mmCIF file of N, CA and C in Angstrom:
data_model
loop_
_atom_site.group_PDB
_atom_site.id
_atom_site.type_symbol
_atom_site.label_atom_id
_atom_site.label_comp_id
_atom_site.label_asym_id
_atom_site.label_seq_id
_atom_site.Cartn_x
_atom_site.Cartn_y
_atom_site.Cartn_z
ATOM 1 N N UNK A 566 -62.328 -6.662 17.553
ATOM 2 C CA UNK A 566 -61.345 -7.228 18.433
ATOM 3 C C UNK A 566 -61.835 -8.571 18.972
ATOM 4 N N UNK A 567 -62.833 -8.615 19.507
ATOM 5 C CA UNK A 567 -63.500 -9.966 20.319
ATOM 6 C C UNK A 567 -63.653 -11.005 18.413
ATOM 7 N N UNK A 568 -63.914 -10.825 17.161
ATOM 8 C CA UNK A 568 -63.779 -11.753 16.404
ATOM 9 C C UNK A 568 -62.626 -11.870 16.158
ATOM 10 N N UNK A 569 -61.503 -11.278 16.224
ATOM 11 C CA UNK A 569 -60.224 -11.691 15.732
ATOM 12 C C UNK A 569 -59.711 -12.184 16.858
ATOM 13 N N UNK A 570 -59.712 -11.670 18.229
ATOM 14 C CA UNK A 570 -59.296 -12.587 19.433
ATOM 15 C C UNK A 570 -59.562 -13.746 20.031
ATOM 16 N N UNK A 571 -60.954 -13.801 19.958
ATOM 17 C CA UNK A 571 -61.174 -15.031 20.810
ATOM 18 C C UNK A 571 -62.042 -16.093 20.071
ATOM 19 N N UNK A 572 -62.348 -15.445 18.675
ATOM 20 C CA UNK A 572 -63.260 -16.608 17.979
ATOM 21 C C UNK A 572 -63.047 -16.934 16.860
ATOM 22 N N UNK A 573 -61.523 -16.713 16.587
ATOM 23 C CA UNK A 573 -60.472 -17.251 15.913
ATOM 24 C C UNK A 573 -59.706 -18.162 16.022
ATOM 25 N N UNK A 574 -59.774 -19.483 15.743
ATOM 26 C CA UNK A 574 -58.641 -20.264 16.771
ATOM 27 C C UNK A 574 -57.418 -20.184 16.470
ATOM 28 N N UNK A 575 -56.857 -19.658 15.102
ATOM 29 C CA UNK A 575 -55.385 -19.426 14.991
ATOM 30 C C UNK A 575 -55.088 -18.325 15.841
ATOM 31 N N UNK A 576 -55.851 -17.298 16.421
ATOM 32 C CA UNK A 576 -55.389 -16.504 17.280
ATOM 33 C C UNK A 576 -55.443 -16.793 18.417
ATOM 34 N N UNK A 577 -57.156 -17.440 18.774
ATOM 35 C CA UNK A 577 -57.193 -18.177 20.367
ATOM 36 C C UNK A 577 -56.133 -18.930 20.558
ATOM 37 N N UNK A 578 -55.530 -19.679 20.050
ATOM 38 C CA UNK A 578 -54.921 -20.812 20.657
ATOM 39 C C UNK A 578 -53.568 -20.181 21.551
ATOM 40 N N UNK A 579 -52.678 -19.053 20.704
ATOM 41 C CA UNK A 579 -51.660 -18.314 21.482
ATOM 42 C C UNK A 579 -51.621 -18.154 23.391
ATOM 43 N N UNK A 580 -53.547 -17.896 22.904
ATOM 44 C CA UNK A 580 -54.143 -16.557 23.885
ATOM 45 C C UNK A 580 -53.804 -17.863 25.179
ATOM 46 N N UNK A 581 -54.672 -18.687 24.733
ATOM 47 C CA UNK A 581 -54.799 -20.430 25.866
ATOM 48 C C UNK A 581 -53.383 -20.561 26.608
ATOM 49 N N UNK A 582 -52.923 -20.966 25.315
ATOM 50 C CA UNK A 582 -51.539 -21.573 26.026
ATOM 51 C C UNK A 582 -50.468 -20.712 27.114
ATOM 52 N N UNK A 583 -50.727 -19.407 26.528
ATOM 53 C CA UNK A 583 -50.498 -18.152 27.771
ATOM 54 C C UNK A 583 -50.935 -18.698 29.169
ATOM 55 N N UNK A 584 -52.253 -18.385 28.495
ATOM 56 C CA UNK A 584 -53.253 -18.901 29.992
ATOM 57 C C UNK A 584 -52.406 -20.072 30.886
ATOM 58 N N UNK A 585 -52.523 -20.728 29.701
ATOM 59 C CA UNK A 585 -51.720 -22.156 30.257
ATOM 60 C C UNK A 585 -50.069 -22.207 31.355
ATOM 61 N N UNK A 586 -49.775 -21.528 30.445
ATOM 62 C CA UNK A 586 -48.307 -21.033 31.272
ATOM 63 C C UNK A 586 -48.256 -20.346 32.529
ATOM 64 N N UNK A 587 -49.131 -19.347 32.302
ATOM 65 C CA UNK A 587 -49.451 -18.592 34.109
ATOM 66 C C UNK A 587 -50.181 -19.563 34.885
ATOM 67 N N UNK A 588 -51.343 -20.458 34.653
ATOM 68 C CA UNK A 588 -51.726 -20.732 35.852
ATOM 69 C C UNK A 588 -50.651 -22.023 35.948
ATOM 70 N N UNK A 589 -50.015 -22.339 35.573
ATOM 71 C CA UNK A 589 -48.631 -23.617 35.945
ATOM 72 C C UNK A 589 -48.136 -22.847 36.630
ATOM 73 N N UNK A 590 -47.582 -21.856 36.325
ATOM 74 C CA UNK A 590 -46.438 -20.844 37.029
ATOM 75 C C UNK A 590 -47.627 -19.852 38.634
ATOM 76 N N UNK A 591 -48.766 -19.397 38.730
ATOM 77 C CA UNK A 591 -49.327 -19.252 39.550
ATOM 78 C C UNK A 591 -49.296 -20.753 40.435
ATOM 79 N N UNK A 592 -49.383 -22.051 39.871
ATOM 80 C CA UNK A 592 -50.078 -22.763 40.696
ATOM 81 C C UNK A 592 -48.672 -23.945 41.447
ATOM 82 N N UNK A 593 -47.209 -23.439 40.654
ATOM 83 C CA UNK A 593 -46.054 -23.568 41.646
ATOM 84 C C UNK A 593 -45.926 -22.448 42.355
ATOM 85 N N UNK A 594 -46.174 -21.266 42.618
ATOM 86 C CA UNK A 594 -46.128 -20.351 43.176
ATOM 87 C C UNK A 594 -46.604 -20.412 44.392
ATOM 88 N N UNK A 595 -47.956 -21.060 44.404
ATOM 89 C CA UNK A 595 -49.095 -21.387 45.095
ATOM 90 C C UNK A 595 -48.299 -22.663 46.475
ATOM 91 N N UNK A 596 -48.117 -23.429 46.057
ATOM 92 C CA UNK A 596 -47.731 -24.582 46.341
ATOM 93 C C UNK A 596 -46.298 -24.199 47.078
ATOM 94 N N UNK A 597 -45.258 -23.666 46.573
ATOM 95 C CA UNK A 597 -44.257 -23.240 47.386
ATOM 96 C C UNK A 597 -44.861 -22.313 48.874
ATOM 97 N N UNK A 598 -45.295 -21.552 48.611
ATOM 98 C CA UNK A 598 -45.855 -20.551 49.214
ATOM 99 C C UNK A 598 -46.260 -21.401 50.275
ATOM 100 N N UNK A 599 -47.741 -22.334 50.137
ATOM 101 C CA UNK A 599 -48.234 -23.028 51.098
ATOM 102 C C UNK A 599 -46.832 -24.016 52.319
ATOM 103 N N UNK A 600 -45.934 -24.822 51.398
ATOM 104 C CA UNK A 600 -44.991 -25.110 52.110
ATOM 105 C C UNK A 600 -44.322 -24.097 53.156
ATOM 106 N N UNK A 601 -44.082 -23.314 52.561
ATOM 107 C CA UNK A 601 -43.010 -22.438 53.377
ATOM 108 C C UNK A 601 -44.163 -21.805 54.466
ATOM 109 N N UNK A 602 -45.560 -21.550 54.128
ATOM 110 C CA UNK A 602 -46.121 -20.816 55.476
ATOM 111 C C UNK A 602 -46.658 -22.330 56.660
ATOM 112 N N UNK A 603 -46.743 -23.428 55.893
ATOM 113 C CA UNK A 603 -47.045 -24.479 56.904
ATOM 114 C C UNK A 603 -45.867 -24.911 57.875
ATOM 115 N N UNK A 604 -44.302 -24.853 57.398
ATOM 116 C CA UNK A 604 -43.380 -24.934 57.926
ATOM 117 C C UNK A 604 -42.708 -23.659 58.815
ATOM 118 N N UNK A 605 -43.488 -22.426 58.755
ATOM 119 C CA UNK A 605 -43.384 -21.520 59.262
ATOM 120 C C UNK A 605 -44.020 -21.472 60.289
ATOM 121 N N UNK A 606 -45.632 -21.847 59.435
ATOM 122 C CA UNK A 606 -46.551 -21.199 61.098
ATOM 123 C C UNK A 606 -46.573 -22.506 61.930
ATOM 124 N N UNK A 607 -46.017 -23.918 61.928
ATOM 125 C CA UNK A 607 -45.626 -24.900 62.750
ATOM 126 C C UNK A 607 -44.349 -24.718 63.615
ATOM 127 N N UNK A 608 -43.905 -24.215 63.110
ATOM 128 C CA UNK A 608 -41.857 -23.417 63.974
ATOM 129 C C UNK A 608 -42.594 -22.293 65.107
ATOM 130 N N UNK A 609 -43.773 -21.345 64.150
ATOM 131 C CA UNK A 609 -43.948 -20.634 64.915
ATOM 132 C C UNK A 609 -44.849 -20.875 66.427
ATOM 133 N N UNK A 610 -45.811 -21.935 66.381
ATOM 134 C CA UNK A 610 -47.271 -22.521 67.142
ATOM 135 C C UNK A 610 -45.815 -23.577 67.963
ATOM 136 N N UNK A 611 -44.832 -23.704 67.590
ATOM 137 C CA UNK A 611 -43.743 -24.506 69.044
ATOM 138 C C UNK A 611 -42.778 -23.711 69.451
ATOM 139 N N UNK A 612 -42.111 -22.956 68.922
ATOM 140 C CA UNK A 612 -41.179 -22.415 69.719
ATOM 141 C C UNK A 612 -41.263 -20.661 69.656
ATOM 142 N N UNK A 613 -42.101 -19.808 70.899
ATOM 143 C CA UNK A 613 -41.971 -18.534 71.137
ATOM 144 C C UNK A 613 -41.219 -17.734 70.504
ATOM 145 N N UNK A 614 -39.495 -18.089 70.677
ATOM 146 C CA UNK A 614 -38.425 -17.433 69.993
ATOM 147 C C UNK A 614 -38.855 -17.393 68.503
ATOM 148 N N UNK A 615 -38.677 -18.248 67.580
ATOM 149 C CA UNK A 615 -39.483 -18.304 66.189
ATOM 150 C C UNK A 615 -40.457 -17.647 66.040
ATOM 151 N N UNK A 616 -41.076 -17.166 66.800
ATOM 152 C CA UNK A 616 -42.285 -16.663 66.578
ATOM 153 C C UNK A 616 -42.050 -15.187 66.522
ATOM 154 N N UNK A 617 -41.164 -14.644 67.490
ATOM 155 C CA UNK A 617 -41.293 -13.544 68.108
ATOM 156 C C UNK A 617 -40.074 -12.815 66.472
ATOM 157 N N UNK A 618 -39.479 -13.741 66.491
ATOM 158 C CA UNK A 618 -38.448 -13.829 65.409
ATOM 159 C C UNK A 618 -38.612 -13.358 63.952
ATOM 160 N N UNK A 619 -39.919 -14.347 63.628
ATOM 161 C CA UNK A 619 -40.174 -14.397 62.643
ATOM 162 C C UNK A 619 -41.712 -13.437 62.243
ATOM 163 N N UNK A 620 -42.113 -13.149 63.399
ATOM 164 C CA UNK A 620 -43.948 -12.469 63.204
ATOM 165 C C UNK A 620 -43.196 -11.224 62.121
ATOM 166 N N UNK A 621 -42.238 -9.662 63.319
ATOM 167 C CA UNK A 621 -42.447 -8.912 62.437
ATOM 168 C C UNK A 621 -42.249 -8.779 61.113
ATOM 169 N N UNK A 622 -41.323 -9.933 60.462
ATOM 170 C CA UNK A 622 -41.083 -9.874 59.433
ATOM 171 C C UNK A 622 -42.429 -10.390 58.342
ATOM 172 N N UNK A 623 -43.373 -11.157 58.745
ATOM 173 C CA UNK A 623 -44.668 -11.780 58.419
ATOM 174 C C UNK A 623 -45.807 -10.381 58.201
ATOM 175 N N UNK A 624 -45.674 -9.735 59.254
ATOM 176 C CA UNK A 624 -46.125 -8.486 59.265
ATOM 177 C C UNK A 624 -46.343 -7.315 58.307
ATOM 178 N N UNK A 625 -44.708 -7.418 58.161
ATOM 179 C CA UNK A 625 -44.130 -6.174 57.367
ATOM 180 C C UNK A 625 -44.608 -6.735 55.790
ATOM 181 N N UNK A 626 -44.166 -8.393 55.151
ATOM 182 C CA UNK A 626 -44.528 -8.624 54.190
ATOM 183 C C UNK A 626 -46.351 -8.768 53.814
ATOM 184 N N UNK A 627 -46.814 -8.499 55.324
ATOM 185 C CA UNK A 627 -48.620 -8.436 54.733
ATOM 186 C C UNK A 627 -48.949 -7.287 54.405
ATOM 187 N N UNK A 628 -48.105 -6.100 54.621
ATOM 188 C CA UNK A 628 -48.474 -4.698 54.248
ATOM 189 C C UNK A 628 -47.942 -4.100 53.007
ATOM 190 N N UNK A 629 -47.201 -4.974 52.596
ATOM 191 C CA UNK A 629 -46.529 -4.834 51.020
ATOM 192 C C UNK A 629 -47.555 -5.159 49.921
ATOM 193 N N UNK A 630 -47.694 -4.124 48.655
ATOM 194 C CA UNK A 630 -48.350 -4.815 47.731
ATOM 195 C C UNK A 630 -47.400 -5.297 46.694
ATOM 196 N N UNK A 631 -48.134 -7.023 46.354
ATOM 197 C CA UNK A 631 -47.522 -7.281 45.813
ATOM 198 C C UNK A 631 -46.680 -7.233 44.490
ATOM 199 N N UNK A 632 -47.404 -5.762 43.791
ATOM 200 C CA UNK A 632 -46.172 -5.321 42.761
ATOM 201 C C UNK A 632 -45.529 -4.442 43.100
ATOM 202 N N UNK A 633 -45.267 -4.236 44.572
ATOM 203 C CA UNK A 633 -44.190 -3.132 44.705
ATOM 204 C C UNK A 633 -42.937 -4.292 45.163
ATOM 205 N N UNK A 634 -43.337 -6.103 45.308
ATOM 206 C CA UNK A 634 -42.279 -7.114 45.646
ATOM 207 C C UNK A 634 -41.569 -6.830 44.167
ATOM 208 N N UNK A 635 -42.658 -7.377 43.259
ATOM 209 C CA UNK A 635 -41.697 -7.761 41.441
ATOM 210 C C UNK A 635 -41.033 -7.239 41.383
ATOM 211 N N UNK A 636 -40.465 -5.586 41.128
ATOM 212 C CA UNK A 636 -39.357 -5.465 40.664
ATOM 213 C C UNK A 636 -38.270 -5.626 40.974
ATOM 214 N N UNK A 637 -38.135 -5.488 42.618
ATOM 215 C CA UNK A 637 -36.712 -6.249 43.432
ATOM 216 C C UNK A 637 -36.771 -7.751 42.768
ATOM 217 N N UNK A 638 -37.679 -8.363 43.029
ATOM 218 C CA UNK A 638 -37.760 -9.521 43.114
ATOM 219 C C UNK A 638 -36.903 -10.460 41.826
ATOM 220 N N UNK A 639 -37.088 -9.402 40.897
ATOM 221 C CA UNK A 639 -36.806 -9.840 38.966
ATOM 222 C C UNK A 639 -35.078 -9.247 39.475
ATOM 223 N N UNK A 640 -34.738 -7.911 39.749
ATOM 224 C CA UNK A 640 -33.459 -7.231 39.833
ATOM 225 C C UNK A 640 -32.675 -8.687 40.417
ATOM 226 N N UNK A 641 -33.314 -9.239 42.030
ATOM 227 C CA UNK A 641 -32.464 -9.803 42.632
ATOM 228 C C UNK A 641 -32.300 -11.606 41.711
ATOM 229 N N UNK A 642 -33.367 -11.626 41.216
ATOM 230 C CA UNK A 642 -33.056 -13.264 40.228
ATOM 231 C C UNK A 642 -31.997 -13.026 39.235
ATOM 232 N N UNK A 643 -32.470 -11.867 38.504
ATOM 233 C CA UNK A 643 -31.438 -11.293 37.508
ATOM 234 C C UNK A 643 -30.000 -11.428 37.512
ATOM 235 N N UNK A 644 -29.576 -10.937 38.857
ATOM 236 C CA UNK A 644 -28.199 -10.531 39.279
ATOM 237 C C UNK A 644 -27.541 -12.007 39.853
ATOM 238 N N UNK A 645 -28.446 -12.536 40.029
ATOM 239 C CA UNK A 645 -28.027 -14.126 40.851
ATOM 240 C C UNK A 645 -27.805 -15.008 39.614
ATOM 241 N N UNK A 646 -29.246 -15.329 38.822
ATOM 242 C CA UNK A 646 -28.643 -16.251 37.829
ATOM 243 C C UNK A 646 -29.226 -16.117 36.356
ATOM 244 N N UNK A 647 -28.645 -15.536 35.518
ATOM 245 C CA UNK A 647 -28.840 -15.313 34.080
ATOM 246 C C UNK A 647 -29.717 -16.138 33.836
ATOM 247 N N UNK A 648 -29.679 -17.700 33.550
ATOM 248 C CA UNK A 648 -31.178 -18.525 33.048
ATOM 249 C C UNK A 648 -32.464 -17.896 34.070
ATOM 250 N N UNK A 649 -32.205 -18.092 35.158
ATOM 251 C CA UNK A 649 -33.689 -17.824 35.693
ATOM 252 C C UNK A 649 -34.050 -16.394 35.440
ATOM 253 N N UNK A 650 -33.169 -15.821 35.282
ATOM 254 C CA UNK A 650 -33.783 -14.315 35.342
ATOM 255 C C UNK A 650 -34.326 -13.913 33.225
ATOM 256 N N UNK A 651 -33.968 -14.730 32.742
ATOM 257 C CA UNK A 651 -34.378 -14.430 31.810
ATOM 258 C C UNK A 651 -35.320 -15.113 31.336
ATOM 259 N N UNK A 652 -35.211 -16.324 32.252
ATOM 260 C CA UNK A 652 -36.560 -16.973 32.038
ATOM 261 C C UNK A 652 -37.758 -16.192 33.258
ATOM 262 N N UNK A 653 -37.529 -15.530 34.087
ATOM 263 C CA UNK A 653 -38.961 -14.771 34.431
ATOM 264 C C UNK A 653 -39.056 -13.305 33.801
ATOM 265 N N UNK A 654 -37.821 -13.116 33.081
ATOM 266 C CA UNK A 654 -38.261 -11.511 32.095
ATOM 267 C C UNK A 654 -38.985 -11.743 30.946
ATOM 268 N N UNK A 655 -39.030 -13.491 30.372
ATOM 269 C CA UNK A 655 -39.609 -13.548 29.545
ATOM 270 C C UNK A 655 -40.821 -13.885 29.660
ATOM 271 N N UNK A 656 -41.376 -14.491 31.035
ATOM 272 C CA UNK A 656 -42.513 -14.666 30.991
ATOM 273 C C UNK A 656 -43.222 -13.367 31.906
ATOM 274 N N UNK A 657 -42.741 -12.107 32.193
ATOM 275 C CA UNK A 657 -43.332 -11.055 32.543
ATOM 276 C C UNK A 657 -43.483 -10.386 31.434
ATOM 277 N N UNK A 658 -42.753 -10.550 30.176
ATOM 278 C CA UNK A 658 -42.536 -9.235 29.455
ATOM 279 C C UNK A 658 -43.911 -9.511 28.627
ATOM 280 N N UNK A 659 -44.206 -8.707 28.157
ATOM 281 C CA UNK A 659 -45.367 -7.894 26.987
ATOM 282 C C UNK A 659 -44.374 -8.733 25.623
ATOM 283 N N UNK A 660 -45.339 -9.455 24.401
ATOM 284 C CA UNK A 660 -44.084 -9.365 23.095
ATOM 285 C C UNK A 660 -44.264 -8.494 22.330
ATOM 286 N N UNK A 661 -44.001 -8.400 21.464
ATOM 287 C CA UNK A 661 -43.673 -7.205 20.389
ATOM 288 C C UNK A 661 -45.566 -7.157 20.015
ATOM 289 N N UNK A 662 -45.796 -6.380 19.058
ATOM 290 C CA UNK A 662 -47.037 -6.209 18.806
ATOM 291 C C UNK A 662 -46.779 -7.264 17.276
ATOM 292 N N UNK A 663 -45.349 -7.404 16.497
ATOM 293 C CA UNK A 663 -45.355 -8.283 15.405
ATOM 294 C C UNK A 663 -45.775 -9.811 15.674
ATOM 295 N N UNK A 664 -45.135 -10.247 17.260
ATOM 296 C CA UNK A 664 -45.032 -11.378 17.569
ATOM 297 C C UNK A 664 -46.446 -11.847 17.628
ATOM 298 N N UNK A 665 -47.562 -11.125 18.498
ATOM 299 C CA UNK A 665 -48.516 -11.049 18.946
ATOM 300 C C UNK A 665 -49.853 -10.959 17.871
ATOM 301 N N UNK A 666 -50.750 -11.787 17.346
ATOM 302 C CA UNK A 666 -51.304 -11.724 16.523
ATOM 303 C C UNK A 666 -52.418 -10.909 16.884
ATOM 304 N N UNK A 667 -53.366 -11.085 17.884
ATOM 305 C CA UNK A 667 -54.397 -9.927 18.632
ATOM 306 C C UNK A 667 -53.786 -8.670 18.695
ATOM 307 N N UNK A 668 -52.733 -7.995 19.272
ATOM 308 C CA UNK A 668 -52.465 -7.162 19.203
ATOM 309 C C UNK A 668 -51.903 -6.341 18.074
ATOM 310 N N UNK A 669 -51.368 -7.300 17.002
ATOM 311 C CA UNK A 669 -50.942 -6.627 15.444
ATOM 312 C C UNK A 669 -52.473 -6.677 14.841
ATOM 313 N N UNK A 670 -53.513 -7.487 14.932
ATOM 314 C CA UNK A 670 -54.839 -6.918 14.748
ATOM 315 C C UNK A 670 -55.563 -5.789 15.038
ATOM 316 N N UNK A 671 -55.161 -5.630 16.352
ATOM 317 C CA UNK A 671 -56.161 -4.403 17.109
ATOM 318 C C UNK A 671 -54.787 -3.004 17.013
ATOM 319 N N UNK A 672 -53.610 -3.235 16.943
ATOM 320 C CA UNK A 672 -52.508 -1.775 16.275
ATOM 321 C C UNK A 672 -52.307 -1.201 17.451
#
């Protein structure tokens, strides 16, 4: 498995560009995220009401793990807008084991 996966480059290269795709997609993830908690916890550090408003809900989402968010999360993109939702089913989904050259190696 480790010679046909990773020290192959007709197979490595698949493996990369994967790579490649999640940390783009981790590293807008990242970046939204930071916006929305700097514009949050600044609403929250001036106005009490905002705060008081907005904590338990801050709360409730720190005690969530985060794959019990994904599957709402995919249902509710899904139902809203066909391109996006099939563009994050396709980059969650597993491909076929034909598509997949490591994995039609290893069976």
């Amino acid at each position: 498995m480790l010679q046909v996966g990773f020290l192959d480059w007709d197979n490595f290269a698949p493996i990369l560009r994967a790579l490649w795709s999640s940390t783009k997609v981790a590293m807008i993830g990242l970046g939204i995220a930071i916006c929305i908690g700097f514009v949050l916890g600044t609403l929250m550090s001036q106005a009490k009401i905002v705060e008081r408003a907005i904590f338990p809900f801050a709360v409730t989402l720190q005690a969530i793990p985060i794959l019990a968010i994904v599957p709402p999360f995919l249902l509710l993109v899904r139902n809203r807008s066909d391109v996006a939702g099939r563009g994050l089913r396709d980059h969650f989904a597993f491909p076929d084991h034909h598509e997949h050259p490591v994995r039609a190696a290893v069976g």
